[in-house]
mmCIF file of C-alpha atoms and ligand atoms in Angstrom:
data_model
loop_
_atom_site.group_PDB
_atom_site.id
_atom_site.type_symbol
_atom_site.label_atom_id
_atom_site.label_comp_id
_atom_site.label_asym_id
_atom_site.label_seq_id
_atom_site.Cartn_x
_atom_site.Cartn_y
_atom_site.Cartn_z
ATOM 1 C CA MET L 1 -46.852 53.397 160.312
ATOM 2 C CA SER L 2 -47.748 53.881 156.546
ATOM 3 C CA GLU L 3 -51.290 54.441 155.603
ATOM 4 C CA GLN L 4 -52.568 51.679 153.388
ATOM 5 C CA GLU L 5 -55.623 51.752 151.131
ATOM 6 C CA GLN L 6 -58.498 49.638 152.833
ATOM 7 C CA PRO L 7 -61.832 49.141 151.286
ATOM 8 C CA GLU L 8 -64.773 50.552 153.139
ATOM 9 C CA PRO L 9 -66.393 48.193 155.689
ATOM 10 C CA THR L 10 -69.547 46.493 154.633
ATOM 11 C CA ALA L 11 -72.707 47.337 156.335
ATOM 12 C CA ASP L 12 -72.520 44.100 158.269
ATOM 13 C CA GLU L 13 -69.029 44.867 159.426
ATOM 14 C CA LEU L 14 -69.938 48.324 160.337
ATOM 15 C CA ARG L 15 -73.052 46.925 162.372
ATOM 16 C CA SER L 16 -70.935 44.369 163.997
ATOM 17 C CA VAL L 17 -68.250 46.747 165.408
ATOM 18 C CA LEU L 18 -70.932 49.444 166.315
ATOM 19 C CA SER L 19 -72.809 46.870 168.256
ATOM 20 C CA ARG L 20 -69.933 46.622 170.706
ATOM 21 C CA TRP L 21 -70.530 50.219 171.842
ATOM 22 C CA ALA L 22 -72.644 50.258 174.973
ATOM 23 C CA SER L 23 -75.147 53.116 175.287
ATOM 24 C CA GLY L 24 -78.199 54.399 177.167
ATOM 25 C CA VAL L 25 -81.512 54.261 175.592
ATOM 26 C CA ALA L 26 -83.881 57.431 174.987
ATOM 27 C CA VAL L 27 -87.060 58.200 173.257
ATOM 28 C CA VAL L 28 -87.170 61.426 171.246
ATOM 29 C CA THR L 29 -90.745 62.766 171.132
ATOM 30 C CA THR L 30 -92.400 65.697 169.573
ATOM 31 C CA ASN L 31 -95.778 67.601 169.480
ATOM 32 C CA ASP L 32 -96.507 68.729 165.996
ATOM 33 C CA ASN L 33 -99.571 70.652 166.240
ATOM 34 C CA GLY L 34 -101.417 68.276 168.569
ATOM 35 C CA LEU L 35 -100.042 65.147 166.761
ATOM 36 C CA LEU L 36 -97.465 63.151 169.028
ATOM 37 C CA TYR L 37 -94.797 60.936 167.615
ATOM 38 C CA GLY L 38 -91.713 59.273 169.073
ATOM 39 C CA LEU L 39 -88.833 57.116 168.418
ATOM 40 C CA THR L 40 -86.372 54.950 170.388
ATOM 41 C CA VAL L 41 -82.732 56.079 169.909
ATOM 42 C CA SER L 42 -79.289 55.124 171.087
ATOM 43 C CA SER L 43 -77.692 58.155 169.489
ATOM 44 C CA PHE L 44 -78.352 60.711 171.945
ATOM 45 C CA THR L 45 -75.307 62.755 172.700
ATOM 46 C CA SER L 46 -74.667 66.011 174.891
ATOM 47 C CA VAL L 47 -72.943 68.556 172.465
ATOM 48 C CA SER L 48 -72.371 71.798 174.583
ATOM 49 C CA LEU L 49 -73.003 73.060 178.169
ATOM 50 C CA ASP L 50 -72.789 76.787 177.131
ATOM 51 C CA PRO L 51 -74.985 77.060 175.291
ATOM 52 C CA PRO L 52 -76.886 73.946 176.314
ATOM 53 C CA LEU L 53 -77.047 71.850 173.097
ATOM 54 C CA VAL L 54 -77.788 68.022 172.615
ATOM 55 C CA LEU L 55 -77.937 65.866 169.522
ATOM 56 C CA VAL L 56 -79.720 62.894 168.109
ATOM 57 C CA SER L 57 -79.082 61.172 164.813
ATOM 58 C CA LEU L 58 -82.308 60.017 163.130
ATOM 59 C CA ALA L 59 -82.548 57.875 160.051
ATOM 60 C CA ASN L 60 -83.705 59.915 157.040
ATOM 61 C CA ALA L 61 -86.684 57.662 156.346
ATOM 62 C CA ASN L 62 -88.248 58.357 159.563
ATOM 63 C CA ARG L 63 -91.011 61.065 159.694
ATOM 64 C CA LEU L 64 -89.798 62.355 163.251
ATOM 65 C CA THR L 65 -87.395 64.916 161.589
ATOM 66 C CA SER L 66 -89.891 66.585 159.561
ATOM 67 C CA MET L 67 -92.260 66.797 162.463
ATOM 68 C CA ILE L 68 -89.705 68.357 164.671
ATOM 69 C CA GLU L 69 -88.844 70.811 161.720
ATOM 70 C CA THR L 70 -92.506 71.778 161.770
ATOM 71 C CA SER L 71 -92.872 71.948 165.691
ATOM 72 C CA HIS L 72 -89.421 73.517 166.132
ATOM 73 C CA GLY L 73 -88.924 71.421 169.277
ATOM 74 C CA PHE L 74 -88.682 68.024 170.701
ATOM 75 C CA ALA L 75 -87.856 66.263 174.036
ATOM 76 C CA VAL L 76 -85.618 63.362 174.917
ATOM 77 C CA SER L 77 -86.621 60.913 177.579
ATOM 78 C CA LEU L 78 -83.697 58.910 179.135
ATOM 79 C CA LEU L 79 -85.171 55.408 179.883
ATOM 80 C CA SER L 80 -84.807 53.652 183.128
ATOM 81 C CA ALA L 81 -84.208 49.822 183.637
ATOM 82 C CA GLN L 82 -87.947 49.495 184.033
ATOM 83 C CA GLN L 83 -88.881 51.041 180.655
ATOM 84 C CA GLU L 84 -87.934 48.327 178.191
ATOM 85 C CA ALA L 85 -91.617 48.150 177.215
ATOM 86 C CA ALA L 86 -91.430 51.966 176.185
ATOM 87 C CA SER L 87 -88.301 51.256 174.324
ATOM 88 C CA ASN L 88 -89.814 48.235 172.151
ATOM 89 C CA TYR L 89 -93.040 50.376 171.738
ATOM 90 C CA PHE L 90 -91.240 53.417 170.167
ATOM 91 C CA ALA L 91 -88.824 51.358 168.111
ATOM 92 C CA ARG L 92 -91.823 49.504 166.446
ATOM 93 C CA PRO L 93 -92.136 50.399 162.743
ATOM 94 C CA GLY L 94 -95.394 51.515 161.045
ATOM 95 C CA ARG L 95 -96.664 53.560 163.939
ATOM 96 C CA LEU L 96 -98.672 56.690 162.959
ATOM 97 C CA PRO L 97 -98.720 60.064 164.929
ATOM 98 C CA THR L 98 -101.478 60.233 167.264
ATOM 99 C CA PRO L 99 -103.120 62.769 169.597
ATOM 100 C CA ASP L 100 -101.942 60.550 172.669
ATOM 101 C CA PHE L 101 -99.636 57.857 173.528
ATOM 102 C CA THR L 102 -102.119 55.232 174.098
ATOM 103 C CA GLU L 103 -99.930 52.328 175.050
ATOM 104 C CA ILE L 104 -97.326 54.239 177.150
ATOM 105 C CA ALA L 105 -97.925 56.677 179.812
ATOM 106 C CA GLY L 106 -96.814 60.212 179.004
ATOM 107 C CA GLU L 107 -96.680 63.554 180.578
ATOM 108 C CA TRP L 108 -96.081 67.128 179.606
ATOM 109 C CA THR L 109 -93.231 69.367 179.869
ATOM 110 C CA PRO L 110 -93.870 73.089 180.675
ATOM 111 C CA SER L 111 -92.926 73.959 177.056
ATOM 112 C CA GLY L 112 -95.596 71.527 175.745
ATOM 113 C CA GLN L 113 -93.543 68.582 174.612
ATOM 114 C CA PRO L 114 -94.587 65.077 175.492
ATOM 115 C CA VAL L 115 -92.166 63.001 177.616
ATOM 116 C CA ILE L 116 -92.509 59.235 178.931
ATOM 117 C CA ALA L 117 -93.694 59.105 182.353
ATOM 118 C CA GLY L 118 -91.392 57.864 185.059
ATOM 119 C CA SER L 119 -88.353 58.345 182.964
ATOM 120 C CA LEU L 120 -84.814 58.583 184.642
ATOM 121 C CA GLY L 121 -84.552 62.107 183.155
ATOM 122 C CA TRP L 122 -85.992 64.241 180.409
ATOM 123 C CA LEU L 123 -84.802 67.229 178.451
ATOM 124 C CA SER L 124 -87.162 69.509 176.481
ATOM 125 C CA CYS L 125 -85.477 71.421 173.518
ATOM 126 C CA SER L 126 -86.114 74.028 170.877
ATOM 127 C CA LEU L 127 -84.802 73.110 167.520
ATOM 128 C CA HIS L 128 -81.253 74.455 167.126
ATOM 129 C CA ALA L 129 -79.877 72.831 163.771
ATOM 130 C CA VAL L 130 -80.771 70.215 161.334
ATOM 131 C CA LEU L 131 -77.695 68.511 159.507
ATOM 132 C CA PRO L 132 -78.446 65.896 157.103
ATOM 133 C CA GLN L 133 -75.193 63.582 156.990
ATOM 134 C CA GLY L 134 -75.399 60.398 154.832
ATOM 135 C CA ASP L 135 -78.576 58.232 155.427
ATOM 136 C CA HIS L 136 -79.208 60.090 158.908
ATOM 137 C CA THR L 137 -79.912 63.545 159.922
ATOM 138 C CA LEU L 138 -78.273 65.109 163.093
ATOM 139 C CA VAL L 139 -80.912 66.919 165.015
ATOM 140 C CA ILE L 140 -79.440 69.563 167.459
ATOM 141 C CA GLY L 141 -81.640 70.874 170.155
ATOM 142 C CA ARG L 142 -81.180 73.612 172.698
ATOM 143 C CA VAL L 143 -82.197 72.666 176.043
ATOM 144 C CA ASN L 144 -84.935 74.578 177.569
ATOM 145 C CA GLY L 145 -86.182 72.420 180.569
ATOM 146 C CA THR L 146 -85.038 69.235 182.297
ATOM 147 C CA GLY L 147 -86.502 66.948 184.880
ATOM 148 C CA GLY L 148 -86.898 63.219 185.805
ATOM 149 C CA ASP L 149 -86.785 60.597 188.408
ATOM 150 C CA VAL L 150 -83.141 60.349 189.266
ATOM 151 C CA ASP L 151 -83.543 57.497 191.808
ATOM 152 C CA GLN L 152 -83.421 54.914 188.979
ATOM 153 C CA GLU L 153 -80.992 52.626 187.304
ATOM 154 C CA PRO L 154 -80.563 53.226 183.467
ATOM 155 C CA LEU L 155 -81.552 50.999 180.608
ATOM 156 C CA VAL L 156 -78.324 50.025 178.752
ATOM 157 C CA TYR L 157 -78.320 48.583 175.136
ATOM 158 C CA TRP L 158 -75.181 46.513 174.102
ATOM 159 C CA SER L 159 -74.581 43.754 171.594
ATOM 160 C CA ARG L 160 -78.096 44.079 170.238
ATOM 161 C CA ALA L 161 -79.694 43.337 173.585
ATOM 162 C CA TYR L 162 -81.042 45.300 176.686
ATOM 163 C CA ARG L 163 -78.741 45.190 179.754
ATOM 164 C CA ARG L 164 -78.835 46.565 183.240
ATOM 165 C CA ILE L 165 -75.928 47.859 185.238
ATOM 166 C CA THR L 166 -76.895 46.003 188.357
HETATM 167 C C1 LIG M 201 -82.088 50.428 171.235
HETATM 168 C C2 LIG M 201 -82.365 51.053 170.075
HETATM 169 C C3 LIG M 201 -81.755 52.105 169.541
HETATM 170 C C4 LIG M 201 -82.102 52.832 168.313
HETATM 171 N N1 LIG M 201 -81.402 54.008 167.864
HETATM 172 C C5 LIG M 201 -81.826 54.680 166.862
HETATM 173 C C6 LIG M 201 -81.141 55.869 166.534
HETATM 174 O O1 LIG M 201 -80.189 56.486 167.221
HETATM 175 N N2 LIG M 201 -81.648 56.473 165.312
HETATM 176 C C7 LIG M 201 -82.619 56.018 164.560
HETATM 177 O O2 LIG M 201 -83.041 56.584 163.553
HETATM 178 N N3 LIG M 201 -83.227 54.836 164.900
HETATM 179 C C8 LIG M 201 -82.807 54.145 165.941
HETATM 180 N N4 LIG M 201 -83.455 52.952 166.288
HETATM 181 C C9 LIG M 201 -84.414 52.536 165.353
HETATM 182 C C10 LIG M 201 -85.862 53.147 165.570
HETATM 183 O O3 LIG M 201 -86.086 53.242 167.064
HETATM 184 C C11 LIG M 201 -86.910 52.460 164.848
HETATM 185 O O4 LIG M 201 -86.932 51.061 165.318
HETATM 186 C C12 LIG M 201 -86.888 52.369 163.333
HETATM 187 O O5 LIG M 201 -86.576 53.664 163.027
HETATM 188 C C13 LIG M 201 -88.132 51.786 162.640
HETATM 189 O O6 LIG M 201 -89.226 52.553 163.008
HETATM 190 P P1 LIG M 201 -89.983 53.578 161.874
HETATM 191 O O7 LIG M 201 -90.480 52.601 160.828
HETATM 192 O O8 LIG M 201 -90.992 54.421 162.524
HETATM 193 O O9 LIG M 201 -88.766 54.364 161.277
HETATM 194 C C14 LIG M 201 -83.171 52.398 167.559
HETATM 195 C C15 LIG M 201 -83.748 51.220 167.956
HETATM 196 C C16 LIG M 201 -83.497 50.612 169.157
HETATM 197 C C17 LIG M 201 -84.336 49.432 169.493
#
């Protein structure tokens, strides 16, 4: 098949095709000198088992990346089907870092990162690499602890809406 020049997709075309990709929902959190902040993401991906590396892609405009760079660590909470409220809360624009997650129950990992209480799983990470790419930044962490409540169904995001497996 001969290669033909095709114009780059518009932002709407790109969003439309990407919305057909089903994913889990996670919240990335960090503790930057006692100030906590978190963000809902669908871009969580495992990168490597040896060494244990995971990745999230964060919009450049978001303050979370610079907080992670200062704190040198972050955590990822994998949300269960019961945690839509946490997903909505951490996707709300205009929030400020606070000493506590006042509206959503949190708990601490042994490494001192906040995670969302009752999550299906969590991973605490030390910062491994920060790779700016276009309007997002790939944040790669080296996993230093895991936990969670495995007896739960995952929250799924597909076609711009939350879905459940069962
Ligand atoms: C299901 C879902 C997945 C999202 N995934 C990402 C993501 O992977 N990366 C990202 O930067 N923002 C993602 N967002 C958007 C952020 O959670 C947030 O809504 C947005 O950055 C606005 O908040 P801010 O003003 O604090 O930046 C996602 C939102 C939702 C609801």
